Amino acid sequence: MIEGIEAAYYRLPLPLSGDAGHGQIDAEELVTVALRADGLVGHGYAYTIGRGGRAVLALIEHDLAPLLVGQDAADVEALWETMWRRLLFVGRGGLASFAIAAVDIALWDVRGLRQGQPLYALLGGSPRLIPAYGSGVDLPKPLPELLGQVEGFLRRGFPGVKVKVGRPDAAEDEARVGAVRRLIGDRVDLMVDANMAWTVDQALERGRRLEGAGLYWLEEPTAPEDVAGHARLATTLSLPIAVGESLHAPSEFRRYVEEGAVDIVQIDPITNGGITASLQALALADAAGLPTSSHYADELSAHLLCASRRPVYLEKHAFALDPYLEAPQEVVDGHVRPTQTPGTGLRFAARALAPYRG
Amino acid sequence: MIEGIEAAYYRLPLPLSGDAGHGQIDAEELVTVALRADGLVGHGYAYTIGRGGRAVLALIEHDLAPLLVGQDAADVEALWETMWRRLLFVGRGGLASFAIAAVDIALWDVRGLRQGQPLYALLGGSPRLIPAYGSGVDLPKPLPELLGQVEGFLRRGFPGVKVKVGRPDAAEDEARVGAVRRLIGDRVDLMVDANMAWTVDQALERGRRLEGAGLYWLEEPTAPEDVAGHARLATTLSLPIAVGESLHAPSEFRRYVEEGAVDIVQIDPITNGGITASLQALALADAAGLPTSSHYADELSAHLLCASRRPVYLEKHAFALDPYLEAPQEVVDGHVRPTQTPGTGLRFAARALAPYRG
């Protein structure tokens, strides 16, 4: 039985960061959840790029915690449905999915602790070695800094790197991507991310200019609402189209997969609405034969991608929570494995977080 | 220039209420906004059916107010875009739309106060007399109480009444709707609202059983995500399909209109994301030749429907805020007119609200 759910809010500072869709990003918000049930404590979290975190905290404290206390923690999927229905009027995606995710992750942790199984095993997966790519949130960085960041990724042995695109001047994007390609050579994969900044026509033009750089994918070229636009881009461009972080409900993934609007399905267990929801996204990708990757939540995604048929890359995110974890994710030769301890393996380092409590 | 935005949270108790999609509803949450700019004070609000209101308050206080203070209040549409983009990562509909709406409504109020014009005039409308229908949130009410409520609607002269459907037993729905039809006779319009409770197949079966009652519309028969399902129902059933309260972005209305999934477009300036967003929904309806109606926000909707080409009905909602307004909306022979004073005409009665401040 769920005895209590405690949430806490932190605002974590970031170095100069930003992208074409969200502008400058100067902080990451973290909302942690500790869920007590049957003598166990499961941990979960939600994050934002600096906006909306207080609202996520409010949903957990005022709406979800009172709803779940007293219920059986074991039936994780039914509790996801209970939360979803409770927030239906203000939810069906959007911000509500972030709050549901934080609780859902803690429930999966409890399930793992109870069964003595790591998360990937609960999901029916094997502890695979997964290639990771180094990922920057670097649109405002001048070129020398951008290249310095990429050199850092190469030193860590990542087989792939990602940079942001979507500068006002198309030629500048082209020059930056070209410089990165020259730096990394042909053996390292290169992804680019436009963060929804373009119209479909702009994305076609920008995409064509970048096709020569041999890109592994073009991420979020246009507004997530425009599924037909994504389908047109996926059909017309030779670049594979990757989406997922902005899809806040399994039904949104379904539309993308059904309409041929995505080539690489990216899961994010926070923005998608929890592990329970990301699993549905992975199942949709598997059924369509699509490769999968991840966005953020590196430590959880390592488990989730082990339950996917065609995981191609885990994103090692510039804002990764590693500095705030008791056991930061190990990256060996640019690859990661899921943790082997029961549950998610996710434990926040209280001392590291304390200065940022809000 | 916007000098300050103050928000307040209230939890207003309700009598026994509920529907098939949201279950029992025992309180309404109200988040008020007072926006000060250039010596004027504009008022706005968001509401919920008892869940998520604290999160709406948090978004306004922590994310939107700091963003808007210091900006020019006059450019309402640009500020809507600013708010939308600021909350993009956690938004694009959902709960974020409720918070944006509260501020947007206050900005329209300021615009009206500054120009000395009532809202409908700002929107290019004339102060039309609009038929209103009495609307219950009455699924849990036993039949005698349901009929008592409908008798109350008839006494107020409403030319239409709406009741909830979606009881587990289809025969019970049929009996209740039949009893209401017998009570109101053939001259009063009768709408029913399923609040998203059915699958498409269930909605087809339930809809066919109700076709004989001569219904004016069937509202929210199935999940809002299933636009194709709504289109199938709109094509197959002889009942007009009404939707709108669950659409939290103009792009969601666009899908419904483009795919022929809606026969009557219902606007709700809070859940749609503000007056600015509801206007886009009305424009889509006009362009498609579709009639329009409203959901909740009776006092604001009276203005908005004056800017529509084919407004058929304003919903006089069971939870209307009239008890908490300085000037409750006047209903004369079941019809309403927009207020004539500058701005929205919306002013909360501080004394009536005070006991419910949270």
XYZ file of C-alpha atoms in Angstrom:
716
model
C 0.000 0.000 0.000
C 1.247 3.484 -0.829
C 1.900 5.266 2.454
C 3.218 8.586 1.278
C 4.571 10.574 -1.657
C 7.056 13.368 -0.944
C 8.093 15.763 -3.668
C 10.810 18.424 -3.733
C 11.700 21.185 -6.180
C 15.225 22.157 -7.288
C 16.465 24.734 -9.743
C 19.815 23.643 -11.178
C 21.957 26.265 -12.906
C 23.302 25.604 -16.411
C 26.154 27.063 -18.437
C 25.243 29.113 -21.530
C 22.736 26.922 -23.364
C 19.932 27.227 -25.830
C 18.245 25.999 -28.985
C 16.185 27.326 -31.852
C 12.796 26.408 -30.393
C 13.173 27.255 -26.729
C 15.626 30.153 -26.878
C 18.122 30.629 -24.095
C 18.018 28.060 -21.320
C 19.681 29.088 -18.079
C 18.411 26.518 -15.606
C 16.959 23.071 -15.402
C 14.156 22.368 -12.965
C 14.108 19.045 -11.123
C 11.131 17.739 -9.170
C 12.006 14.630 -7.189
C 9.535 12.110 -5.839
C 10.065 9.643 -3.005
C 7.220 7.138 -2.802
C 6.891 4.965 0.306
C 5.057 1.664 0.028
C 5.266 -1.532 2.083
C 8.566 -0.593 3.697
C 10.194 0.305 0.373
C 11.029 3.735 -1.028
C 10.884 4.270 -4.764
C 12.427 7.304 -6.416
C 11.257 9.211 -9.438
C 11.586 12.633 -10.971
C 10.464 15.086 -13.570
C 12.591 17.793 -15.146
C 11.934 20.869 -17.237
C 14.140 23.286 -19.153
C 13.479 25.980 -16.577
C 9.744 26.611 -17.000
C 6.731 24.922 -15.434
C 8.521 23.010 -12.696
C 6.555 24.625 -9.880
C 3.372 23.527 -11.598
C 4.661 19.946 -11.841
C 5.336 20.061 -8.091
C 1.824 21.397 -7.447
C 0.212 18.604 -9.491
C 2.135 15.946 -7.579
C 1.489 17.433 -4.144
C -2.102 18.586 -4.552
C -3.583 16.215 -7.116
C -1.618 12.971 -7.480
C -0.328 12.262 -3.966
C -3.788 12.469 -2.315
C -5.151 10.262 -5.090
C -2.567 7.493 -4.691
C -1.972 7.268 -0.963
C -3.745 4.167 0.324
C -3.721 2.394 -3.040
C -1.829 -0.794 -3.938
C 1.587 0.149 -5.345
C 1.907 -3.118 -7.261
C -0.545 -2.352 -10.048
C 1.590 0.265 -11.772
C -0.319 0.262 -15.062
C -3.702 0.700 -13.373
C -2.313 3.555 -11.279
C -1.034 5.242 -14.443
C -4.565 5.040 -15.829
C -5.979 6.366 -12.535
C -3.660 9.374 -12.654
C -4.362 9.980 -16.338
C -8.115 9.929 -15.800
C -7.903 12.117 -12.720
C -6.125 14.815 -14.698
C -8.142 14.297 -17.888
C -9.762 17.738 -17.846
C -6.445 19.584 -17.584
C -4.320 16.844 -19.104
C -4.290 14.323 -21.941
C -0.665 15.259 -22.408
C 1.059 18.554 -21.765
C 2.302 19.387 -18.313
C 0.201 16.683 -16.638
C 2.350 14.029 -18.316
C 5.451 15.334 -16.536
C 3.825 14.969 -13.113
C 2.378 11.539 -13.882
C 5.843 10.490 -15.085
C 7.570 11.405 -11.811
C 5.175 9.205 -9.841
C 5.150 6.409 -12.427
C 8.967 6.178 -12.346
C 8.883 5.853 -8.550
C 6.259 3.104 -8.837
C 8.445 1.144 -11.284
C 11.339 1.556 -8.846
C 9.213 0.074 -6.046
C 8.204 -2.798 -8.314
C 11.864 -3.548 -9.010
C 12.862 -3.304 -5.369
C 10.042 -5.643 -4.375
C 10.904 -8.230 -7.020
C 14.669 -7.834 -6.597
C 14.965 -7.126 -10.313
C 16.588 -4.276 -12.212
C 14.194 -2.262 -14.349
C 15.349 -3.688 -17.703
C 14.521 -7.191 -16.472
C 11.029 -6.103 -15.396
C 10.579 -4.836 -18.941
C 11.651 -8.179 -20.430
C 14.983 -6.850 -21.662
C 18.609 -7.990 -21.494
C 21.407 -5.788 -20.116
C 22.707 -4.705 -23.507
C 25.646 -2.477 -24.231
C 24.117 0.559 -25.944
C 26.005 3.117 -28.048
C 25.677 6.632 -26.656
C 26.088 9.938 -28.431
C 27.367 13.166 -26.962
C 24.672 15.809 -27.161
C 25.029 19.575 -26.838
C 22.444 22.293 -26.210
C 24.725 24.632 -27.993
C 23.013 26.901 -30.505
C 24.325 30.109 -28.855
C 27.912 28.808 -28.587
C 30.431 30.443 -30.950
C 32.027 27.953 -33.351
C 35.313 27.505 -31.412
C 33.367 26.608 -28.251
C 31.106 24.307 -30.224
C 34.121 22.482 -31.631
C 35.680 22.345 -28.167
C 32.559 20.630 -26.887
C 32.630 18.120 -29.728
C 36.301 17.388 -29.027
C 35.268 16.564 -25.473
C 32.702 14.095 -26.836
C 35.378 12.473 -29.019
C 37.720 12.114 -26.045
C 34.986 10.202 -24.218
C 34.795 7.809 -27.156
C 31.239 8.503 -28.238
C 30.488 6.910 -31.611
C 28.078 9.787 -32.350
C 27.648 13.478 -31.588
C 24.723 15.876 -31.915
C 24.686 19.637 -32.399
C 21.853 22.141 -32.610
C 20.840 23.808 -35.854
C 18.361 26.595 -36.554
C 20.497 29.727 -36.544
C 18.745 32.526 -38.435
C 21.274 32.292 -41.277
C 21.136 28.958 -43.109
C 24.731 29.368 -44.284
C 25.870 29.572 -40.696
C 24.156 26.280 -39.842
C 25.804 24.728 -42.871
C 29.231 26.056 -41.891
C 28.916 24.876 -38.299
C 27.747 21.404 -39.289
C 30.483 21.209 -41.923
C 33.146 22.185 -39.382
C 31.908 19.542 -36.955
C 31.931 16.908 -39.706
C 35.523 17.796 -40.613
C 36.517 17.569 -36.956
C 34.909 14.178 -36.280
C 35.695 12.543 -39.628
C 33.500 10.001 -41.367
C 33.563 7.286 -38.714
C 31.568 9.166 -36.109
C 27.821 9.634 -36.559
C 26.512 13.181 -36.642
C 22.973 14.184 -35.687
C 21.409 17.652 -35.821
C 18.446 19.038 -33.885
C 16.295 21.982 -35.014
C 13.983 21.997 -31.966
C 10.794 22.664 -33.972
C 12.069 26.016 -35.245
C 11.231 25.794 -38.932
C 8.181 25.774 -41.151
C 7.955 22.682 -43.334
C 9.208 24.605 -46.354
C 12.112 26.019 -44.385
C 12.903 22.535 -43.101
C 12.933 21.209 -46.665
C 15.345 23.907 -47.766
C 17.516 23.685 -44.658
C 17.463 19.904 -44.767
C 18.573 19.819 -48.419
C 21.501 22.086 -47.611
C 22.572 19.712 -44.849
C 22.086 16.436 -46.735
C 25.672 16.521 -47.956
C 27.029 16.290 -44.420
C 25.962 12.644 -44.146
C 23.723 13.146 -41.147
C 22.453 10.280 -39.024
C 19.198 12.119 -38.338
C 17.449 15.485 -38.390
C 15.550 15.967 -35.140
C 12.334 17.964 -34.610
C 12.469 19.910 -37.889
C 9.052 21.565 -37.420
C 6.085 21.969 -35.050
C 5.075 18.679 -33.392
C 1.408 19.422 -34.164
C 2.153 19.158 -37.885
C 2.303 15.398 -38.311
C 1.567 15.612 -42.035
C 4.448 18.077 -42.364
C 6.782 15.614 -40.686
C 5.544 12.882 -43.008
C 6.314 15.106 -45.995
C 9.825 15.743 -44.682
C 10.402 12.060 -43.932
C 9.372 11.204 -47.498
C 11.144 14.016 -49.312
C 14.454 14.386 -47.498
C 17.148 11.741 -47.523
C 17.724 12.530 -43.833
C 15.974 10.282 -41.310
C 13.538 12.287 -39.160
C 13.736 11.768 -35.380
C 11.028 12.886 -32.938
C 9.729 11.964 -29.506
C 10.658 14.387 -26.738
C 7.679 16.629 -27.486
C 5.152 13.800 -27.606
C 3.351 13.721 -24.288
C 0.968 10.810 -24.797
C 1.079 7.351 -26.402
C -1.624 8.487 -28.845
C 0.734 11.174 -30.168
C 3.377 8.535 -30.952
C 0.703 6.451 -32.624
C -0.158 9.256 -35.048
C 3.497 9.740 -35.987
C 4.099 6.043 -36.588
C 0.822 5.484 -38.463
C 1.326 8.475 -40.745
C 4.943 7.624 -41.583
C 6.074 10.874 -39.987
C 8.987 9.490 -37.982
C 12.018 7.402 -38.936
C 13.638 7.131 -35.503
C 11.461 7.050 -32.392
C 12.981 8.892 -29.434
C 11.624 8.155 -26.003
C 11.819 10.352 -22.916
C 10.225 8.715 -19.879
C 9.513 12.110 -18.314
C 8.036 14.094 -21.205
C 6.255 11.032 -22.622
C 4.324 10.554 -19.376
C 6.342 7.900 -17.543
C 7.974 4.549 -18.125
C 4.515 3.078 -18.658
C 3.892 5.505 -21.519
C 7.379 5.237 -23.064
C 6.940 1.457 -23.217
C 3.916 1.996 -25.440
C 5.997 4.225 -27.693
C 8.678 1.523 -27.920
C 6.038 -1.089 -28.730
C 4.700 1.092 -31.527
C 8.227 1.500 -32.909
C 8.867 -2.237 -32.694
C 5.614 -3.051 -34.458
C 6.554 -0.659 -37.272
C 10.154 -1.891 -37.456
C 11.518 1.528 -36.530
C 14.816 2.092 -34.708
C 14.675 3.811 -31.332
C 16.728 6.254 -29.366
C 16.282 8.333 -26.242
C 16.036 11.921 -25.082
C 17.409 12.856 -21.668
C 16.770 10.662 -18.596
C 19.955 8.819 -19.546
C 19.918 6.487 -16.532
C 16.314 5.397 -17.091
C 16.631 5.293 -20.868
C 19.478 2.753 -20.552
C 16.907 0.342 -19.110
C 14.134 1.247 -21.509
C 16.246 0.830 -24.643
C 17.104 -2.699 -23.473
C 13.414 -3.474 -23.961
C 13.483 -2.194 -27.564
C 14.108 -4.376 -30.617
C 16.203 -1.824 -32.503
C 17.865 0.610 -30.089
C 20.432 2.582 -32.046
C 21.619 5.252 -29.635
C 21.196 6.569 -26.113
C 21.501 10.332 -25.811
C 24.142 11.361 -23.306
C 22.586 14.729 -22.622
C 24.410 17.971 -21.909
C 22.119 18.489 -18.891
C 22.431 14.892 -17.619
C 21.688 14.543 -13.912
C 24.962 12.677 -13.243
C 26.415 15.420 -10.974
C 23.387 14.976 -8.717
C 23.275 11.171 -8.604
C 24.860 8.911 -6.003
C 25.996 6.637 -8.819
C 26.489 8.619 -12.042
C 25.956 6.650 -15.232
C 29.151 4.954 -16.400
C 30.164 5.583 -19.989
C 32.800 3.142 -21.257
C 34.186 3.727 -24.753
C 31.082 5.752 -25.548
C 28.707 2.988 -24.532
C 26.401 2.516 -21.543
C 24.753 -0.414 -19.773
C 21.705 -0.366 -17.510
C 22.332 -0.598 -13.757
C 22.202 -4.078 -12.233
C 20.730 -3.269 -8.824
C 17.013 -3.804 -8.163
C 14.719 -1.067 -9.452
C 15.838 1.863 -11.562
C 19.174 2.292 -9.780
C 18.390 5.987 -9.559
C 19.351 7.634 -6.268
C 19.792 11.380 -5.878
C 22.792 12.698 -3.943
C 21.111 14.815 -1.275
C 24.235 16.843 -0.551
C 24.763 17.781 -4.195
C 21.158 18.853 -4.641
C 20.704 20.698 -1.345
C 22.037 24.117 -2.465
C 19.453 24.271 -5.242
C 16.293 23.478 -3.288
C 13.581 25.991 -4.079
C 3.388 48.703 -19.581
C 2.426 45.735 -17.450
C 3.266 46.612 -13.846
C 2.080 43.547 -12.024
C 0.051 40.356 -12.215
C -1.588 39.072 -9.046
C -3.200 35.657 -8.959
C -5.362 34.004 -6.299
C -6.686 30.471 -5.833
C -10.192 29.520 -4.687
C -11.859 26.170 -4.210
C -15.618 26.523 -4.684
C -17.844 23.744 -3.366
C -20.434 22.156 -5.665
C -23.593 20.138 -5.056
C -23.579 16.460 -6.132
C -22.227 16.557 -9.682
C -20.461 14.365 -12.168
C -20.227 12.996 -15.667
C -19.158 9.861 -17.487
C -15.652 11.024 -18.306
C -14.556 12.814 -15.164
C -16.459 10.893 -12.513
C -17.709 12.682 -9.434
C -16.974 16.390 -9.269
C -17.212 17.947 -5.824
C -15.504 21.303 -6.290
C -14.585 23.826 -8.906
C -11.222 25.541 -8.739
C -10.989 29.208 -9.671
C -7.712 31.035 -10.267
C -8.240 34.767 -10.648
C -5.823 37.190 -12.252
C -5.631 40.953 -11.754
C -3.274 42.556 -14.257
C -2.165 46.154 -13.695
C -1.033 48.202 -16.684
C -0.920 51.946 -17.297
C -3.277 52.755 -14.427
C -5.829 50.146 -15.495
C -6.635 46.793 -13.910
C -7.755 43.941 -16.143
C -9.372 40.820 -14.724
C -9.096 37.263 -15.935
C -9.488 33.752 -14.624
C -9.038 30.083 -15.197
C -11.198 27.334 -13.736
C -10.904 23.584 -13.366
C -13.291 20.836 -12.317
C -11.377 20.402 -9.063
C -7.992 19.142 -10.294
C -4.910 20.990 -11.408
C -5.837 24.456 -10.170
C -2.796 24.777 -7.932
C -0.613 24.048 -10.945
C -2.387 26.752 -12.965
C -1.657 29.191 -10.120
C 2.006 28.118 -10.092
C 2.367 28.654 -13.845
C 0.912 32.155 -13.599
C 2.946 33.167 -10.549
C 6.283 31.550 -11.379
C 6.399 31.459 -15.169
C 3.998 33.924 -16.799
C 3.974 36.917 -14.434
C 7.779 37.349 -14.441
C 7.739 37.004 -18.225
C 5.109 39.697 -18.816
C 5.882 42.362 -16.246
C 7.548 45.278 -18.033
C 6.063 44.425 -21.429
C 3.562 46.498 -23.411
C 0.040 45.367 -22.521
C -1.405 46.601 -25.805
C -0.027 43.880 -28.058
C -2.258 41.098 -26.771
C -1.676 38.708 -29.662
C 2.115 39.004 -29.452
C 1.982 38.404 -25.697
C -0.097 35.274 -26.266
C 2.631 34.046 -28.604
C 5.296 34.994 -26.045
C 3.540 32.970 -23.333
C 2.939 30.026 -25.680
C 6.591 29.895 -26.700
C 7.812 30.283 -23.132
C 5.814 27.221 -22.081
C 6.467 25.271 -25.279
C 8.454 22.507 -23.617
C 5.745 21.753 -21.045
C 2.877 23.118 -23.084
C 1.473 23.160 -26.597
C -1.921 22.691 -25.000
C -2.805 20.863 -21.830
C -2.612 22.652 -18.519
C -0.437 25.458 -19.905
C -3.397 26.662 -21.979
C -5.444 27.265 -18.820
C -2.763 29.532 -17.341
C -2.182 31.410 -20.595
C -5.957 31.881 -20.850
C -6.254 33.564 -17.441
C -3.650 36.153 -18.393
C -4.934 36.584 -21.951
C -8.454 37.331 -20.675
C -7.061 40.019 -18.370
C -5.126 41.525 -21.292
C -8.289 41.720 -23.409
C -10.021 43.395 -20.470
C -7.266 46.017 -20.307
C -7.544 46.547 -24.059
C -11.285 47.174 -23.711
C -10.853 49.496 -20.744
C -8.224 51.488 -22.597
C -10.327 51.820 -25.748
C -13.598 52.337 -23.860
C -15.101 49.444 -25.797
C -16.882 46.314 -24.640
C -15.167 43.077 -25.622
C -17.633 42.110 -28.379
C -16.905 45.421 -30.131
C -13.157 44.818 -29.949
C -13.826 41.499 -31.650
C -15.794 43.175 -34.432
C -19.137 41.833 -33.217
C -22.566 43.321 -32.552
C -24.352 42.959 -29.206
C -26.634 40.144 -30.315
C -29.299 38.409 -28.304
C -28.075 34.821 -28.035
C -30.223 31.818 -27.102
C -28.934 30.033 -24.008
C -29.487 26.469 -22.912
C -29.712 25.176 -19.364
C -26.929 22.690 -18.763
C -26.622 20.142 -15.983
C -23.620 18.163 -14.713
C -26.049 15.572 -13.575
C -25.041 12.013 -14.413
C -25.217 10.858 -10.763
C -28.608 12.494 -10.141
C -31.549 10.096 -9.765
C -34.241 10.630 -12.424
C -36.638 12.673 -10.228
C -33.841 15.119 -9.388
C -32.771 15.255 -13.013
C -36.301 16.133 -14.054
C -36.528 18.691 -11.258
C -33.427 20.376 -12.623
C -34.852 20.417 -16.137
C -38.097 21.934 -14.812
C -35.977 24.697 -13.339
C -34.442 25.306 -16.786
C -37.915 25.496 -18.333
C -39.066 28.000 -15.716
C -36.145 30.242 -16.732
C -37.367 30.111 -20.318
C -34.362 28.382 -21.865
C -35.089 27.284 -25.443
C -32.735 24.323 -24.929
C -31.571 21.989 -22.177
C -28.668 19.569 -21.899
C -28.274 16.441 -19.797
C -25.391 14.035 -19.328
C -25.388 10.536 -20.787
C -22.959 7.671 -20.337
C -24.507 5.636 -17.530
C -23.177 2.072 -17.632
C -26.558 0.747 -18.783
C -27.558 2.027 -22.222
C -31.237 1.454 -21.454
C -30.964 3.799 -18.509
C -29.542 6.575 -20.683
C -32.357 6.005 -23.121
C -34.992 6.110 -20.382
C -33.575 9.292 -18.856
C -33.313 11.094 -22.176
C -36.817 9.899 -23.089
C -38.217 11.190 -19.794
C -36.588 14.569 -20.335
C -37.958 14.767 -23.870
C -41.464 14.007 -22.614
C -41.114 16.697 -19.961
C -39.859 19.429 -22.280
C -42.000 18.582 -25.307
C -40.953 19.050 -28.910
C -40.443 22.811 -28.872
C -37.405 22.831 -26.608
C -34.046 21.678 -27.957
C -32.374 18.770 -26.173
C -28.616 18.164 -26.156
C -26.757 15.259 -24.564
C -23.132 15.063 -23.423
C -21.146 11.829 -23.033
C -17.925 13.473 -21.813
C -15.601 11.220 -23.856
C -16.772 8.067 -22.092
C -17.364 5.739 -25.022
C -15.345 3.885 -27.611
C -16.340 4.763 -31.173
C -18.316 1.522 -31.499
C -20.091 2.157 -28.219
C -20.836 5.697 -29.333
C -22.317 4.375 -32.570
C -24.573 1.976 -30.692
C -25.498 4.456 -27.977
C -26.000 7.219 -30.523
C -28.359 5.081 -32.635
C -30.462 4.306 -29.570
C -30.774 8.029 -28.873
C -31.457 9.179 -32.431
C -35.213 8.809 -31.912
C -35.217 11.474 -29.191
C -34.633 14.232 -31.766
C -31.419 15.495 -30.235
C -29.893 18.852 -31.116
C -26.392 17.462 -30.620
C -24.320 14.663 -29.107
C -21.332 16.135 -27.293
C -17.898 14.535 -26.796
C -18.934 10.979 -27.672
C -15.387 9.556 -27.514
C -11.749 10.377 -26.721
C -10.675 13.791 -28.108
C -7.469 12.209 -29.444
C -9.527 10.097 -31.853
C -10.326 12.664 -34.528
C -10.956 9.982 -37.151
C -13.389 8.334 -34.739
C -15.293 11.588 -34.375
C -15.356 11.953 -38.156
C -16.829 8.460 -38.441
C -19.504 9.313 -35.891
C -20.279 12.639 -37.565
C -20.730 10.825 -40.885
C -22.625 7.788 -39.642
C -24.970 9.143 -37.000
C -27.845 11.477 -37.774
C -26.932 13.365 -34.570
C -24.732 16.450 -34.960
C -21.441 16.019 -33.100
C -20.327 18.873 -30.811
C -16.809 19.246 -29.419
C -14.512 21.972 -28.175
C -14.036 22.101 -24.406
C -11.242 19.507 -24.534
C -9.344 21.200 -27.357
C -6.513 23.167 -25.818
C -4.887 24.682 -28.900
C -6.052 26.238 -32.191
C -4.280 23.428 -34.063
C -6.558 20.890 -32.364
C -9.646 22.710 -33.647
C -8.064 22.818 -37.073
C -7.750 19.020 -37.198
C -11.386 18.562 -36.214
C -12.666 21.021 -38.795
C -10.405 19.759 -41.594
C -11.261 16.128 -40.998
C -15.028 16.712 -40.805
C -15.036 15.486 -37.232
C -17.211 18.220 -35.741
C -20.638 19.584 -36.650
C -20.935 22.245 -33.947
C -17.812 24.019 -32.682
C -17.916 24.773 -28.959
C -15.515 27.364 -27.615
C -14.300 27.745 -24.043
C -11.970 30.724 -23.646
C -10.278 29.101 -20.654
C -9.676 25.537 -21.826
C -8.963 26.670 -25.413
C -6.080 28.850 -24.238
C -7.663 32.300 -23.979
C -9.836 34.669 -25.970
C -7.032 34.943 -28.530
C -7.154 31.174 -29.104
C -10.968 30.870 -29.062
C -11.143 33.532 -31.767
C -9.065 31.268 -33.992
C -11.481 28.421 -33.322
C -14.425 30.664 -34.259
C -12.623 31.738 -37.446
C -12.085 28.086 -38.388
C -15.787 27.385 -37.781
C -16.816 30.413 -39.846
C -14.563 29.418 -42.710
C -16.101 25.940 -42.718
C -19.654 27.237 -42.343
C -20.116 25.478 -39.025
C -22.424 26.693 -36.259
C -20.860 27.588 -32.917
C -21.725 27.313 -29.273
C -19.890 27.714 -25.991
C -18.744 25.756 -22.969
C -18.673 27.462 -19.593
C -17.269 31.019 -19.172
C -20.817 32.211 -19.858
C -20.024 35.906 -19.350
C -17.040 35.869 -21.743
C -18.706 33.540 -24.238
C -21.569 36.031 -24.646
C -19.019 38.416 -26.167
C -17.188 35.797 -28.190
C -20.315 34.360 -29.792
C -21.185 37.883 -30.998
C -18.056 37.628 -33.162
C -19.230 34.339 -34.714
C -21.204 34.089 -37.961
C -23.463 31.248 -36.816
C -23.791 31.218 -33.015
C -26.598 28.829 -32.138
C -26.448 28.584 -28.360
C -24.609 29.815 -25.296
C -24.265 27.234 -22.537
C -25.670 28.461 -19.244
C -23.519 26.155 -17.157
C -24.501 24.453 -13.921
C -21.242 25.701 -12.372
C -21.561 29.261 -13.733
C -19.602 31.818 -11.740
C -22.639 34.101 -11.318
C -22.782 33.726 -7.505
C -19.245 35.110 -7.367
C -19.627 38.016 -9.792
C -20.485 41.619 -8.945
C -22.843 41.654 -11.909
C -24.168 38.148 -12.612
C -25.088 37.471 -16.214
C -28.694 38.423 -16.951
C -30.824 35.762 -18.596
C -34.057 37.138 -20.080
C -36.491 34.626 -21.554
C -33.655 32.177 -21.891
C -31.458 34.568 -23.857
C -28.328 36.541 -22.988
C -26.584 39.638 -24.281
C -22.950 40.651 -23.812
C -22.241 43.339 -21.236
C -22.058 46.936 -22.504
C -19.355 48.325 -20.228
C -15.762 48.633 -21.452
C -13.726 45.415 -21.350
C -15.115 42.018 -20.478
C -17.491 43.334 -17.813
C -16.172 40.595 -15.554
C -15.659 41.636 -11.923
C -15.411 39.142 -9.080
C -17.284 39.829 -5.850
C -14.490 39.742 -3.283
C -16.828 39.122 -0.367
C -18.504 36.138 -2.009
C -15.176 34.539 -2.912
C -13.321 35.229 0.345
C -14.476 32.134 2.272
C -13.066 29.852 -0.418
C -9.569 31.268 -0.750
C -6.975 28.523 -0.646
